[in-house]
PDB file of C-alpha atoms in Angstrom:
ATOM      1  CA  UNK K 271       7.953 -23.091  -5.164  1.00  0.00           C
ATOM      2  CA  UNK K 272       4.723 -24.787  -6.111  1.00  0.00           C
ATOM      3  CA  UNK K 273       2.705 -25.205  -2.870  1.00  0.00           C
ATOM      4  CA  UNK K 274       1.268 -28.502  -4.073  1.00  0.00           C
ATOM      5  CA  UNK K 275       4.818 -29.839  -4.499  1.00  0.00           C
ATOM      6  CA  UNK K 276       5.793 -28.922  -0.930  1.00  0.00           C
ATOM      7  CA  UNK K 277       6.137 -32.031   1.161  1.00  0.00           C
ATOM      8  CA  UNK K 278       5.929 -30.644   4.673  1.00  0.00           C
ATOM      9  CA  UNK K 279       4.276 -27.896   6.700  1.00  0.00           C
ATOM     10  CA  UNK K 280       7.660 -26.279   7.299  1.00  0.00           C
ATOM     11  CA  UNK K 281       8.234 -25.991   3.534  1.00  0.00           C
ATOM     12  CA  UNK K 282       4.791 -24.471   3.081  1.00  0.00           C
ATOM     13  CA  UNK K 283       5.528 -21.951   5.843  1.00  0.00           C
ATOM     14  CA  UNK K 284       8.905 -21.130   4.266  1.00  0.00           C
ATOM     15  CA  UNK K 285       7.184 -20.609   0.911  1.00  0.00           C
ATOM     16  CA  UNK K 286       4.634 -18.251   2.506  1.00  0.00           C
ATOM     17  CA  UNK K 287       7.444 -16.289   4.134  1.00  0.00           C
ATOM     18  CA  UNK K 288       9.350 -16.032   0.844  1.00  0.00           C
ATOM     19  CA  UNK K 289       6.215 -14.747  -0.868  1.00  0.00           C
ATOM     20  CA  UNK K 290       5.716 -12.034   1.755  1.00  0.00           C
ATOM     21  CA  UNK K 291       9.387 -11.007   1.412  1.00  0.00           C
ATOM     22  CA  UNK K 292       8.979 -10.760  -2.396  1.00  0.00           C
ATOM     23  CA  UNK K 293       5.882  -8.622  -1.876  1.00  0.00           C
ATOM     24  CA  UNK K 294       7.810  -6.387   0.505  1.00  0.00           C
ATOM     25  CA  UNK K 295      10.545  -5.914  -2.101  1.00  0.00           C
ATOM     26  CA  UNK K 296       7.952  -5.087  -4.780  1.00  0.00           C
ATOM     27  CA  UNK K 297       6.358  -2.465  -2.551  1.00  0.00           C
ATOM     28  CA  UNK K 298       9.758  -1.071  -1.575  1.00  0.00           C
ATOM     29  CA  UNK K 299      10.807  -0.868  -5.218  1.00  0.00           C
ATOM     30  CA  UNK K 300       7.760   1.238  -6.038  1.00  0.00           C
ATOM     31  CA  UNK K 301       5.788  -1.400  -7.922  1.00  0.00           C
ATOM     32  CA  UNK K 302       2.671  -0.585  -5.912  1.00  0.00           C
ATOM     33  CA  UNK K 303       1.529   2.778  -7.175  1.00  0.00           C
ATOM     34  CA  UNK K 304      -2.236   2.683  -7.588  1.00  0.00           C
ATOM     35  CA  UNK K 305      -4.818   2.854  -4.809  1.00  0.00           C
ATOM     36  CA  UNK K 306      -6.786   0.084  -6.511  1.00  0.00           C
ATOM     37  CA  UNK K 307      -3.807  -2.273  -6.420  1.00  0.00           C
ATOM     38  CA  UNK K 308      -3.085  -1.297  -2.809  1.00  0.00           C
ATOM     39  CA  UNK K 309      -6.722  -2.036  -1.963  1.00  0.00           C
ATOM     40  CA  UNK K 310      -6.359  -5.520  -3.489  1.00  0.00           C
ATOM     41  CA  UNK K 311      -3.049  -6.137  -1.705  1.00  0.00           C
ATOM     42  CA  UNK K 312      -4.568  -5.110   1.635  1.00  0.00           C
ATOM     43  CA  UNK K 313      -7.475  -7.456   1.000  1.00  0.00           C
ATOM     44  CA  UNK K 314      -5.143 -10.368   0.306  1.00  0.00           C
ATOM     45  CA  UNK K 315      -3.061  -9.561   3.396  1.00  0.00           C
ATOM     46  CA  UNK K 316      -6.244  -9.369   5.477  1.00  0.00           C
ATOM     47  CA  UNK K 317      -7.145 -12.878   4.324  1.00  0.00           C
ATOM     48  CA  UNK K 318      -3.628 -14.057   5.161  1.00  0.00           C
ATOM     49  CA  UNK K 319      -3.862 -12.610   8.669  1.00  0.00           C
ATOM     50  CA  UNK K 320      -7.299 -14.198   9.068  1.00  0.00           C
ATOM     51  CA  UNK K 321      -5.858 -17.549   8.010  1.00  0.00           C
ATOM     52  CA  UNK K 322      -3.183 -17.158  10.678  1.00  0.00           C
ATOM     53  CA  UNK K 323      -5.866 -16.690  13.328  1.00  0.00           C
ATOM     54  CA  UNK K 324      -7.058 -20.198  12.443  1.00  0.00           C
ATOM     55  CA  UNK K 325      -3.632 -21.780  11.965  1.00  0.00           C
ATOM     56  CA  UNK K 326      -2.068 -20.718  15.262  1.00  0.00           C
ATOM     57  CA  UNK K 327      -4.614 -22.436  17.542  1.00  0.00           C
ATOM     58  CA  UNK K 328      -4.279 -25.566  15.380  1.00  0.00           C
ATOM     59  CA  UNK K 329      -0.505 -25.500  15.914  1.00  0.00           C
ATOM     60  CA  UNK K 330      -1.029 -25.131  19.634  1.00  0.00           C
ATOM     61  CA  UNK K 331      -3.464 -28.046  19.637  1.00  0.00           C
ATOM     62  CA  UNK K 332      -1.014 -30.278  17.736  1.00  0.00           C
ATOM     63  CA  UNK K 333       1.752 -29.417  20.193  1.00  0.00           C
ATOM     64  CA  UNK K 334      -0.459 -30.201  23.164  1.00  0.00           C
ATOM     65  CA  UNK K 335      -1.696 -33.419  21.542  1.00  0.00           C
ATOM     66  CA  UNK K 336       1.915 -34.434  20.954  1.00  0.00           C
ATOM     67  CA  UNK K 337       2.708 -33.783  24.598  1.00  0.00           C
ATOM     68  CA  UNK K 338      -0.232 -35.856  25.827  1.00  0.00           C
ATOM     69  CA  UNK K 339       0.596 -38.673  23.402  1.00  0.00           C
ATOM     70  CA  UNK K 340       4.232 -38.746  24.497  1.00  0.00           C
ATOM     71  CA  UNK K 341       5.642 -37.571  21.137  1.00  0.00           C
ATOM     72  CA  UNK K 342       6.915 -34.288  22.595  1.00  0.00           C
ATOM     73  CA  UNK K 343       9.638 -34.932  25.147  1.00  0.00           C
ATOM     74  CA  UNK K 344      12.594 -33.020  26.495  1.00  0.00           C
ATOM     75  CA  UNK K 345      15.647 -35.093  27.369  1.00  0.00           C
ATOM     76  CA  UNK K 346      17.437 -34.670  30.662  1.00  0.00           C
ATOM     77  CA  UNK K 347      16.680 -34.664  34.329  1.00  0.00           C
ATOM     78  CA  UNK K 348      13.235 -33.518  35.375  1.00  0.00           C
ATOM     79  CA  UNK K 349      12.276 -33.855  31.711  1.00  0.00           C
ATOM     80  CA  UNK K 350       8.536 -34.192  32.319  1.00  0.00           C
ATOM     81  CA  UNK K 351       8.149 -30.928  34.226  1.00  0.00           C
ATOM     82  CA  UNK K 352      10.433 -29.084  31.806  1.00  0.00           C
ATOM     83  CA  UNK K 353       8.531 -30.420  28.809  1.00  0.00           C
ATOM     84  CA  UNK K 354       5.172 -29.365  30.259  1.00  0.00           C
ATOM     85  CA  UNK K 355       6.561 -25.922  31.107  1.00  0.00           C
ATOM     86  CA  UNK K 356       7.975 -25.478  27.604  1.00  0.00           C
ATOM     87  CA  UNK K 357       4.739 -26.543  25.921  1.00  0.00           C
ATOM     88  CA  UNK K 358       2.796 -24.204  28.211  1.00  0.00           C
ATOM     89  CA  UNK K 359       5.080 -21.305  27.361  1.00  0.00           C
ATOM     90  CA  UNK K 360       4.822 -22.044  23.631  1.00  0.00           C
ATOM     91  CA  UNK K 361       1.043 -22.321  23.942  1.00  0.00           C
ATOM     92  CA  UNK K 362       0.763 -18.932  25.651  1.00  0.00           C
ATOM     93  CA  UNK K 363       2.945 -17.361  22.950  1.00  0.00           C
ATOM     94  CA  UNK K 364       0.845 -18.933  20.186  1.00  0.00           C
ATOM     95  CA  UNK K 365      -2.357 -17.703  21.851  1.00  0.00           C
ATOM     96  CA  UNK K 366      -0.914 -14.185  22.045  1.00  0.00           C
ATOM     97  CA  UNK K 367       0.193 -14.369  18.405  1.00  0.00           C
ATOM     98  CA  UNK K 368      -3.355 -15.405  17.479  1.00  0.00           C
ATOM     99  CA  UNK K 369      -4.733 -12.353  19.259  1.00  0.00           C
ATOM    100  CA  UNK K 370      -2.255 -10.122  17.445  1.00  0.00           C
ATOM    101  CA  UNK K 371      -3.194 -11.736  14.112  1.00  0.00           C
ATOM    102  CA  UNK K 372      -6.860 -11.065  14.854  1.00  0.00           C
ATOM    103  CA  UNK K 373      -6.075  -7.413  15.565  1.00  0.00           C
ATOM    104  CA  UNK K 374      -3.998  -7.244  12.386  1.00  0.00           C
ATOM    105  CA  UNK K 375      -6.900  -8.649  10.399  1.00  0.00           C
ATOM    106  CA  UNK K 376      -9.200  -5.938  11.728  1.00  0.00           C
ATOM    107  CA  UNK K 377      -6.714  -3.116  11.102  1.00  0.00           C
ATOM    108  CA  UNK K 378      -6.040  -4.320   7.556  1.00  0.00           C
ATOM    109  CA  UNK K 379      -9.779  -4.322   6.982  1.00  0.00           C
ATOM    110  CA  UNK K 380      -9.953  -0.756   8.353  1.00  0.00           C
ATOM    111  CA  UNK K 381      -7.160   0.304   5.987  1.00  0.00           C
ATOM    112  CA  UNK K 382      -8.908  -1.310   3.075  1.00  0.00           C
ATOM    113  CA  UNK K 383     -12.199   0.413   3.900  1.00  0.00           C
ATOM    114  CA  UNK K 384     -10.411   3.759   4.140  1.00  0.00           C
ATOM    115  CA  UNK K 385      -8.976   3.245   0.630  1.00  0.00           C
ATOM    116  CA  UNK K 386     -12.245   2.091  -0.900  1.00  0.00           C
ATOM    117  CA  UNK K 387     -13.163   5.483  -2.402  1.00  0.00           C
ATOM    118  CA  UNK K 388      -9.684   5.977  -3.859  1.00  0.00           C
ATOM    119  CA  UNK K 389      -9.635   2.471  -5.325  1.00  0.00           C
ATOM    120  CA  UNK K 390     -12.818   2.862  -7.378  1.00  0.00           C
ATOM    121  CA  UNK K 391     -12.564   4.519 -10.795  1.00  0.00           C
TER     122      UNK K 391
END
């Protein structure tokens, strides 16, 4: 899928997921056999994880903005309290995921640094 042709954030996210699954298959099939290529892959994955550390708080902010603007509602009795509780729970999970993504970014960087000597000719 061409990212510029994607019409929604969910399609862009699905495309990113499909790309990571293709990468996983390539690695599993033995297509990653040189330290230099592994170094480059780790660098690209580090950038991806870093991008996630910026995306996740933005998602949380949009969810909270939608709640405050009345666009995020939960039907049923006691809907207001349930909606606020759900958004709070989602926000905490997104904040935790952001922390994990930050840690992943750092560990990918550490892996890349460790491979640096093997990746140079």
